[in-house]
Coordinates of C-alpha atoms and ligand atoms in Angstrom, one line a residue:
M8 CA 0.6 0.2 -0.4
K9 CA 1.4 3.4 -0.8
K10 CA 1.5 5.9 2.1
T11 CA 1.4 9.2 1.4
E12 CA 2.5 11.6 4.4
V13 CA 0.7 14.0 5.8
A14 CA 0.4 16.3 9.2
I15 CA -1.5 18.9 11.0
V16 CA -1.3 22.5 12.7
G17 CA -3.3 23.7 15.1
L18 CA -4.8 20.8 17.5
G19 CA -8.2 22.7 18.5
T20 CA -12.1 21.4 18.1
V21 CA -11.2 21.0 15.0
G22 CA -7.6 18.5 14.5
S23 CA -8.5 17.0 17.0
G24 CA -11.1 15.4 15.0
V25 CA -8.8 15.4 12.5
A26 CA -5.8 13.1 14.4
R27 CA -9.0 11.0 15.3
L28 CA -10.0 9.9 11.8
L29 CA -6.5 9.9 10.5
L30 CA -4.9 7.6 13.4
D31 CA -8.5 5.6 13.7
H32 CA -10.0 5.1 10.9
G33 CA -7.0 4.5 8.1
D34 CA -9.1 2.1 6.6
R35 CA -11.4 3.8 5.0
T36 CA -8.1 6.8 3.9
A37 CA -6.7 3.1 2.1
R38 CA -10.4 2.5 0.5
H39 CA -10.8 5.7 -1.2
A40 CA -7.7 7.2 -2.3
G41 CA -5.5 3.7 -2.7
R42 CA -3.0 4.7 -0.2
T43 CA -2.1 5.3 3.8
L44 CA -2.7 8.8 4.6
W45 CA 0.3 8.5 7.3
L46 CA 0.2 12.1 10.1
S47 CA 3.5 12.8 10.8
H48 CA 4.0 15.5 13.0
V49 CA 0.9 17.6 15.1
V50 CA 2.4 21.3 15.2
V51 CA 0.5 23.3 18.4
R52 CA 2.1 26.5 20.0
D53 CA 2.2 24.5 23.6
I54 CA 3.0 21.2 23.8
A55 CA 2.7 21.1 27.6
K56 CA -1.4 22.1 27.0
S57 CA -3.5 19.9 28.2
R58 CA -5.8 17.9 25.4
D59 CA -8.0 15.2 25.3
A60 CA -6.9 13.6 21.9
Q61 CA -4.2 10.8 22.0
L62 CA -1.8 10.9 19.9
P63 CA 1.0 8.5 19.7
E64 CA 4.6 9.0 21.8
G65 CA 6.5 11.1 18.5
L66 CA 4.1 13.2 17.1
L67 CA 3.3 16.2 19.1
T68 CA 5.5 19.3 17.8
D69 CA 5.6 23.8 18.7
D70 CA 8.1 23.9 16.0
L71 CA 6.8 24.0 12.4
N72 CA 10.1 23.8 10.2
R73 CA 9.1 20.0 11.2
V74 CA 6.5 20.0 9.0
I75 CA 8.7 22.6 6.3
K76 CA 11.7 20.7 6.3
D77 CA 10.4 17.5 6.8
P78 CA 10.6 16.2 2.1
N79 CA 8.4 13.2 2.9
V80 CA 5.3 15.3 3.8
K81 CA 3.3 16.7 1.3
V82 CA -0.5 18.0 2.8
V83 CA -0.7 20.1 5.6
A84 CA -3.7 20.3 7.2
Q85 CA -3.8 23.9 8.9
L86 CA -5.8 24.5 11.3
I87 CA -5.8 27.6 12.7
G88 CA -8.1 30.5 12.0
G89 CA -8.2 34.5 12.3
I90 CA -6.3 36.0 9.9
E91 CA -2.9 35.9 11.8
P92 CA -0.2 34.2 11.7
A93 CA -2.8 31.5 10.1
R94 CA -1.3 33.9 7.1
S95 CA 2.1 33.8 7.4
I96 CA 2.4 29.7 7.9
M97 CA 0.4 29.5 5.1
L98 CA 3.1 31.5 2.9
Q99 CA 5.8 29.6 4.4
L100 CA 3.9 25.9 4.0
L101 CA 3.1 26.5 0.4
E102 CA 6.5 27.9 -0.1
G103 CA 7.7 24.7 1.5
G104 CA 6.4 22.8 -1.3
K105 CA 2.8 21.5 1.2
D106 CA 0.0 21.0 -0.4
I107 CA -2.5 23.1 2.3
V108 CA -6.1 22.2 3.5
T109 CA -8.5 24.3 5.8
A110 CA -11.2 25.6 7.0
N111 CA -10.4 29.2 7.7
K112 CA -13.1 30.4 5.8
A113 CA -12.2 34.1 6.5
L114 CA -8.7 33.9 6.0
L115 CA -9.4 32.8 2.2
A116 CA -12.0 35.6 2.5
E117 CA -9.5 38.9 3.0
H118 CA -6.5 37.3 1.4
G119 CA -7.9 34.4 -0.9
P120 CA -6.4 35.6 -3.6
E121 CA -3.2 36.9 -2.9
L122 CA -3.1 32.8 -1.3
F123 CA -4.1 31.1 -3.9
D124 CA -1.3 32.9 -6.3
R125 CA 1.2 32.1 -4.5
A126 CA -0.2 28.4 -4.3
R127 CA -0.4 28.2 -7.8
Q128 CA 3.1 30.0 -8.5
L129 CA 4.0 27.0 -6.7
G130 CA 2.8 24.8 -8.2
R131 CA 0.6 24.0 -4.9
S132 CA -3.1 23.9 -4.5
I133 CA -4.9 25.0 -1.1
A134 CA -8.0 22.6 -0.9
F135 CA -11.3 24.3 1.8
E136 CA -14.2 22.2 0.8
A137 CA -14.5 22.8 5.4
S138 CA -14.7 27.0 4.7
V139 CA -17.9 26.9 3.5
A140 CA -21.4 24.5 5.4
G141 CA -18.5 22.4 7.4
G142 CA -19.3 19.3 6.9
I143 CA -21.8 19.7 3.8
P144 CA -19.9 19.4 0.5
I145 CA -21.1 22.0 -1.1
I146 CA -17.3 23.4 -2.2
T147 CA -16.4 19.4 -4.2
N148 CA -20.4 20.2 -5.6
I149 CA -20.4 22.7 -6.7
S150 CA -17.3 23.3 -8.6
Q151 CA -17.3 19.7 -10.4
C152 CA -20.9 18.5 -9.7
L153 CA -22.9 20.2 -11.3
S154 CA -20.4 22.2 -12.9
A155 CA -21.8 21.3 -16.7
N156 CA -25.2 23.9 -15.3
Q157 CA -25.1 27.4 -15.2
V158 CA -26.0 27.1 -11.7
T159 CA -29.4 30.1 -11.8
S160 CA -29.4 30.7 -7.7
L161 CA -28.4 29.7 -4.6
R162 CA -30.2 30.2 -0.9
G163 CA -28.1 28.9 1.8
I164 CA -28.5 28.4 5.2
L165 CA -24.6 28.8 6.0
N166 CA -23.9 29.9 9.5
G167 CA -25.3 27.5 12.8
T168 CA -25.0 29.5 15.5
S169 CA -27.5 32.0 14.1
N170 CA -30.0 28.7 13.5
F171 CA -29.9 27.9 16.0
V172 CA -30.6 31.2 17.9
V173 CA -33.7 31.2 15.5
T174 CA -35.1 28.0 16.1
R175 CA -35.2 28.9 20.0
M176 CA -36.5 31.9 19.0
D177 CA -38.9 30.5 16.7
Q178 CA -40.2 27.3 19.0
D179 CA -39.6 28.7 22.5
N180 CA -40.3 32.1 22.2
L181 CA -36.9 33.8 23.9
P182 CA -36.2 36.6 22.9
Y183 CA -32.6 36.9 21.8
E184 CA -30.3 37.3 24.3
K185 CA -32.0 34.7 25.8
A186 CA -31.8 32.8 22.8
I187 CA -28.2 33.4 22.3
A188 CA -27.3 32.2 26.2
R189 CA -28.7 29.1 25.5
A190 CA -26.5 28.5 22.3
Q191 CA -23.4 29.6 24.0
Q192 CA -24.4 27.0 27.3
L193 CA -24.6 24.7 24.8
G194 CA -21.9 25.1 22.9
F195 CA -23.7 26.1 19.6
A196 CA -22.4 29.6 20.4
E197 CA -19.1 31.6 20.6
T198 CA -18.0 33.0 23.6
D199 CA -17.9 36.6 22.0
P200 CA -20.4 35.2 18.7
I201 CA -20.7 38.4 16.9
H202 CA -18.7 37.7 13.2
D203 CA -21.4 34.9 13.7
V204 CA -24.8 36.5 14.2
D205 CA -23.8 40.2 12.5
G206 CA -24.0 37.7 9.9
S207 CA -20.5 38.3 8.1
D208 CA -19.5 34.7 8.5
S209 CA -22.7 33.9 5.9
T210 CA -20.8 36.5 3.9
Q211 CA -17.6 35.3 4.1
K212 CA -19.0 32.1 3.1
L213 CA -21.5 33.5 0.6
A214 CA -19.0 35.3 -1.8
I215 CA -16.8 32.0 -1.5
L216 CA -19.7 30.1 -3.2
A217 CA -20.1 33.0 -5.4
H218 CA -17.0 32.7 -6.5
L219 CA -17.0 28.7 -7.3
G220 CA -20.9 29.0 -8.6
F221 CA -21.3 32.2 -10.9
G222 CA -18.0 33.0 -11.4
A223 CA -18.3 36.3 -9.4
R224 CA -15.2 37.7 -8.0
I225 CA -16.9 39.9 -5.5
R226 CA -15.5 41.4 -1.2
W227 CA -17.3 39.6 1.3
N228 CA -17.4 42.7 2.3
D229 CA -19.3 44.3 -0.5
I230 CA -22.0 42.0 -0.3
P231 CA -25.8 44.0 1.8
C232 CA -25.6 42.1 5.3
R233 CA -27.9 42.0 7.7
G234 CA -27.3 39.3 10.7
I235 CA -30.5 37.8 12.9
D236 CA -28.9 39.9 16.2
T237 CA -31.5 42.6 15.1
L238 CA -34.3 41.0 15.6
D239 CA -37.4 40.2 18.1
K240 CA -39.2 37.6 19.3
A241 CA -42.9 38.9 18.3
D242 CA -42.1 38.8 14.5
M243 CA -42.0 35.2 14.5
N244 CA -45.0 34.7 15.9
Y245 CA -46.1 37.3 13.2
A246 CA -45.1 34.9 10.8
R247 CA -45.8 31.7 11.8
Q248 CA -48.8 33.1 11.7
L249 CA -48.7 34.1 8.8
G250 CA -47.0 30.8 7.4
Y251 CA -43.5 31.8 7.8
R252 CA -40.2 31.0 10.0
I253 CA -37.6 33.8 10.0
K254 CA -34.7 31.9 8.6
L255 CA -31.2 33.9 8.3
I256 CA -31.1 33.3 4.0
A257 CA -27.7 33.5 1.9
F258 CA -28.7 34.3 -1.3
A259 CA -27.9 34.7 -4.6
L260 CA -29.4 35.2 -8.1
Y261 CA -28.1 35.3 -11.9
T262 CA -30.1 38.2 -13.3
E263 CA -29.1 39.0 -17.3
N264 CA -27.8 42.4 -14.7
G265 CA -25.5 40.7 -12.7
L266 CA -25.4 39.1 -9.1
Q267 CA -28.0 39.9 -7.0
L268 CA -26.0 38.8 -3.5
I269 CA -27.5 39.7 -0.1
V270 CA -27.5 37.9 3.6
T271 CA -30.9 38.6 5.2
P272 CA -33.0 37.3 7.7
M273 CA -36.0 37.1 5.4
L274 CA -39.2 34.6 6.0
V275 CA -39.3 31.5 4.2
E276 CA -42.6 29.4 4.8
I277 CA -42.8 26.4 6.4
G278 CA -43.2 23.5 4.7
K279 CA -40.3 24.9 2.3
P280 CA -37.2 22.5 3.2
L281 CA -35.5 26.3 4.4
A282 CA -37.9 26.5 6.5
E283 CA -37.1 22.7 8.0
V284 CA -33.7 23.6 8.9
R285 CA -33.0 23.7 12.2
E286 CA -30.7 23.9 15.8
N287 CA -27.8 24.4 14.4
F288 CA -28.3 23.1 11.2
N289 CA -26.8 24.0 8.1
A290 CA -28.6 24.0 3.8
I291 CA -28.0 24.9 0.3
S292 CA -30.1 25.2 -2.3
V293 CA -29.0 25.8 -5.4
M294 CA -31.1 25.5 -8.8
G295 CA -29.1 24.3 -12.3
D296 CA -30.2 24.8 -15.5
A297 CA -29.8 21.9 -16.4
V298 CA -29.9 19.8 -13.0
G299 CA -32.4 21.7 -11.3
P300 CA -33.0 22.4 -8.2
V301 CA -30.5 20.0 -5.8
F302 CA -30.5 20.6 -1.6
F303 CA -27.9 20.0 0.3
H304 CA -28.3 19.4 4.8
G305 CA -26.1 19.1 7.1
Q306 CA -24.0 19.7 9.8
G307 CA -22.3 23.3 9.4
A308 CA -20.3 23.1 12.2
G309 CA -18.7 21.3 14.6
R310 CA -15.7 18.4 15.7
M311 CA -16.1 15.8 13.0
P312 CA -18.6 17.3 10.7
T313 CA -15.8 19.6 9.6
A314 CA -13.0 16.5 10.1
S315 CA -14.9 14.5 8.1
A316 CA -14.3 17.7 5.4
I317 CA -11.1 18.1 6.2
V318 CA -10.5 14.5 5.6
A319 CA -11.5 14.7 2.8
D320 CA -10.2 17.0 1.4
M321 CA -6.6 15.1 2.9
I322 CA -7.3 12.3 0.3
D323 CA -8.4 14.2 -2.5
T324 CA -5.3 16.0 -2.4
A325 CA -3.0 13.5 -1.7
V326 CA -4.5 12.0 -5.4
G327 CA -4.5 15.2 -7.0
R328 CA -8.4 15.7 -7.0
T329 CA -8.8 19.1 -5.5
A330 CA -6.7 20.6 -8.2
L331 CA -10.0 19.8 -9.7
T332 CA -12.0 22.6 -7.5
F333 CA -8.7 24.9 -7.4
E334 CA -8.2 25.5 -10.7
T335 CA -11.9 26.7 -11.8
L336 CA -11.2 29.3 -9.6
E337 CA -8.3 30.1 -11.8
L338 CA -10.0 29.6 -14.8
W339 CA -13.3 32.0 -13.9
S340 CA -10.4 34.6 -13.7
D341 CA -8.6 33.2 -16.9
G342 CA -10.7 34.9 -19.9
V343 CA -14.4 33.7 -18.9
P344 CA -16.4 36.3 -18.9
R345 CA -16.9 36.9 -15.3
V346 CA -20.1 37.6 -14.0
E347 CA -20.0 41.6 -11.7
M348 CA -22.1 42.6 -8.2
A349 CA -25.7 43.3 -10.2
D350 CA -27.0 47.1 -8.3
P351 CA -28.7 45.5 -5.1
G352 CA -31.4 48.0 -5.0
D353 CA -33.2 46.5 -7.8
L354 CA -33.8 43.0 -6.0
S355 CA -36.8 42.2 -6.4
G356 CA -39.2 40.8 -4.2
Q357 CA -42.0 40.4 -2.1
F358 CA -41.7 42.2 2.2
Y359 CA -43.3 41.9 5.3
L360 CA -43.2 45.4 7.0
R361 CA -43.7 45.4 10.8
F362 CA -44.4 49.3 12.0
N363 CA -45.9 50.5 15.3
V364 CA -49.0 52.5 14.8
R365 CA -51.1 55.0 17.1
D366 CA -53.6 53.5 17.1
E367 CA -56.0 55.9 15.6
P368 CA -58.4 57.1 12.4
G369 CA -56.4 57.1 9.1
V370 CA -53.0 55.7 10.7
L371 CA -53.5 53.3 7.3
G372 CA -54.2 54.9 5.1
Q373 CA -51.2 57.3 5.3
L374 CA -49.3 54.4 5.5
A375 CA -51.2 52.6 1.5
G376 CA -50.8 56.2 0.6
I377 CA -47.0 56.3 1.2
L378 CA -46.1 52.7 0.2
G379 CA -48.9 53.6 -3.4
E380 CA -46.7 56.2 -3.9
N381 CA -43.9 54.3 -4.2
E382 CA -45.1 51.6 -6.2
I383 CA -46.1 49.2 -4.0
S384 CA -48.8 46.6 -4.0
I385 CA -50.2 45.2 -0.9
A386 CA -50.7 41.5 -0.2
S387 CA -52.3 41.6 3.6
V388 CA -52.5 44.0 6.8
F389 CA -52.9 42.9 9.7
Q390 CA -53.0 44.6 13.1
H391 CA -52.2 42.8 16.2
T392 CA -53.0 42.9 19.5
S393 CA -50.7 46.0 21.3
D394 CA -48.1 43.8 23.4
M395 CA -46.3 46.9 24.4
Q396 CA -46.3 49.0 27.9
N397 CA -48.2 51.6 25.9
D398 CA -52.0 50.2 25.1
D399 CA -52.5 52.5 22.6
I400 CA -49.6 51.8 20.4
V401 CA -49.9 48.5 18.0
P402 CA -48.3 46.9 15.7
V403 CA -49.7 46.2 12.1
V404 CA -48.2 43.6 9.9
I405 CA -47.7 44.0 6.0
M406 CA -47.4 41.7 3.8
T407 CA -46.0 43.4 -0.1
R408 CA -46.2 42.1 -3.6
A409 CA -43.5 42.2 -5.5
T410 CA -41.3 44.9 -5.8
L411 CA -37.6 46.6 -6.1
E412 CA -35.9 47.0 -3.0
K413 CA -34.8 51.3 -3.3
N414 CA -38.4 50.6 -3.4
A415 CA -39.1 48.9 0.0
S416 CA -36.6 50.9 1.5
N417 CA -37.7 54.9 0.3
A418 CA -41.6 53.7 1.7
V419 CA -40.1 52.7 4.9
I420 CA -38.0 56.3 5.5
E421 CA -41.2 58.2 4.1
I422 CA -43.2 55.9 6.9
E423 CA -40.7 56.8 9.6
K424 CA -41.4 59.8 9.2
L425 CA -45.2 59.6 10.2
S426 CA -45.9 61.6 13.6
C427 CA -48.3 58.3 14.0
V428 CA -45.6 55.6 13.7
V429 CA -42.7 55.4 16.7
A430 CA -39.5 53.5 17.0
G431 CA -38.6 49.9 16.2
T432 CA -40.1 48.8 12.7
E433 CA -39.6 45.5 11.2
R434 CA -38.6 45.2 7.0
L435 CA -37.5 42.1 5.8
R436 CA -37.8 39.8 2.9
I437 CA -40.1 37.5 1.6
L438 CA -37.6 33.9 -0.2
E439 CA -39.8 33.3 -3.2
Ligands
HSE524 N1 -19.3 29.8 13.3 C1 -20.0 28.8 12.1 C2 -21.4 28.7 12.8 C3 -19.3 28.3 11.6 O1 -21.9 29.1 13.6 O2 -22.3 27.9 12.1 C4 -18.0 27.8 11.2 O3 -18.0 29.0 10.2

């Protein structure tokens, strides 16, 4: 049996899962790669730190050079989070002739072009299946298995922390603060979960998928983004009464004017697959012009789901298969027409609008007037009983017909200027 020597840099949650799969299940790598992946080094910052992972004697080192200088090591799982020193270590490993496997989407979102270009110059590859939706094999599917298609749309729940929180807000009627505290107690949210709940983690993942699926080289922070941290549980209730759940959706739509991209909480009709994605799970619905709709569902984070994607990438790298995905990125930048980002204001869709208004004559007429002036047709109106301290203020929910983002935004700005409207308006897209 042939042997490919590999190394792990970083033995945190994911690193220890990768070590476990490599050490305990070598038969699987042998079956799929036709060779053994032999774990030669595990690099950590602090050797003395106590860890759950039981490693054979001599594997652990705090010296990165042991990996770089070992000519037998071909593939390195670089599992350090954050930007630095992860970026410098990745560059050193590439210079040392190693192919890289990583889950670090923040690093790729910030420094992908630099790292990919350097890897290409050096004839190396970077595999990143685990960087989007953890255990769900979406990178390989979108760049290889669906390559006969023009991908026309993509809708994803790409952040497990956010999905756990909105599930708890919806099912247990918890306010955001209590739901995030429960997520933290159960290990589904970091101590500082800001990048998960403010939408930036999903936006970075969407930028990677947009590059692979549509050839759109978009900076992640150019994508309009809103997270779940400002949601009110009252809207979960009102939406449910109308037949919807609120989910953080990463959305991409291919149009003749370019690619529409947005990350934002949306109303998803109960019964549609994305509405049924619960707890910490992720899912992605992809539409291809030949294949039609394809749906992926699974765990987007955690030790073993992420390790599953990392080890699969290590196997694919050992046999040369990840090079295909890596080349897809290059092809898009080499003469193939690029897809540009469309004007976000032109994204069409239906909206859920909730205004807190004074309960007095003529209020609905004023709201309807402004919506009409902005070419927005009303589909339905519901006035709920007040759940506020002041009984004279009531929530009014208006569901609209399809309109443009800019019209909905302008209308809300105008309506909020009315003296009969008090603070706390909500405006959410409805997923079509
Ligand atoms: N923290 C992310 C999540 C996983 O909650 O889904 C890594 O991007």
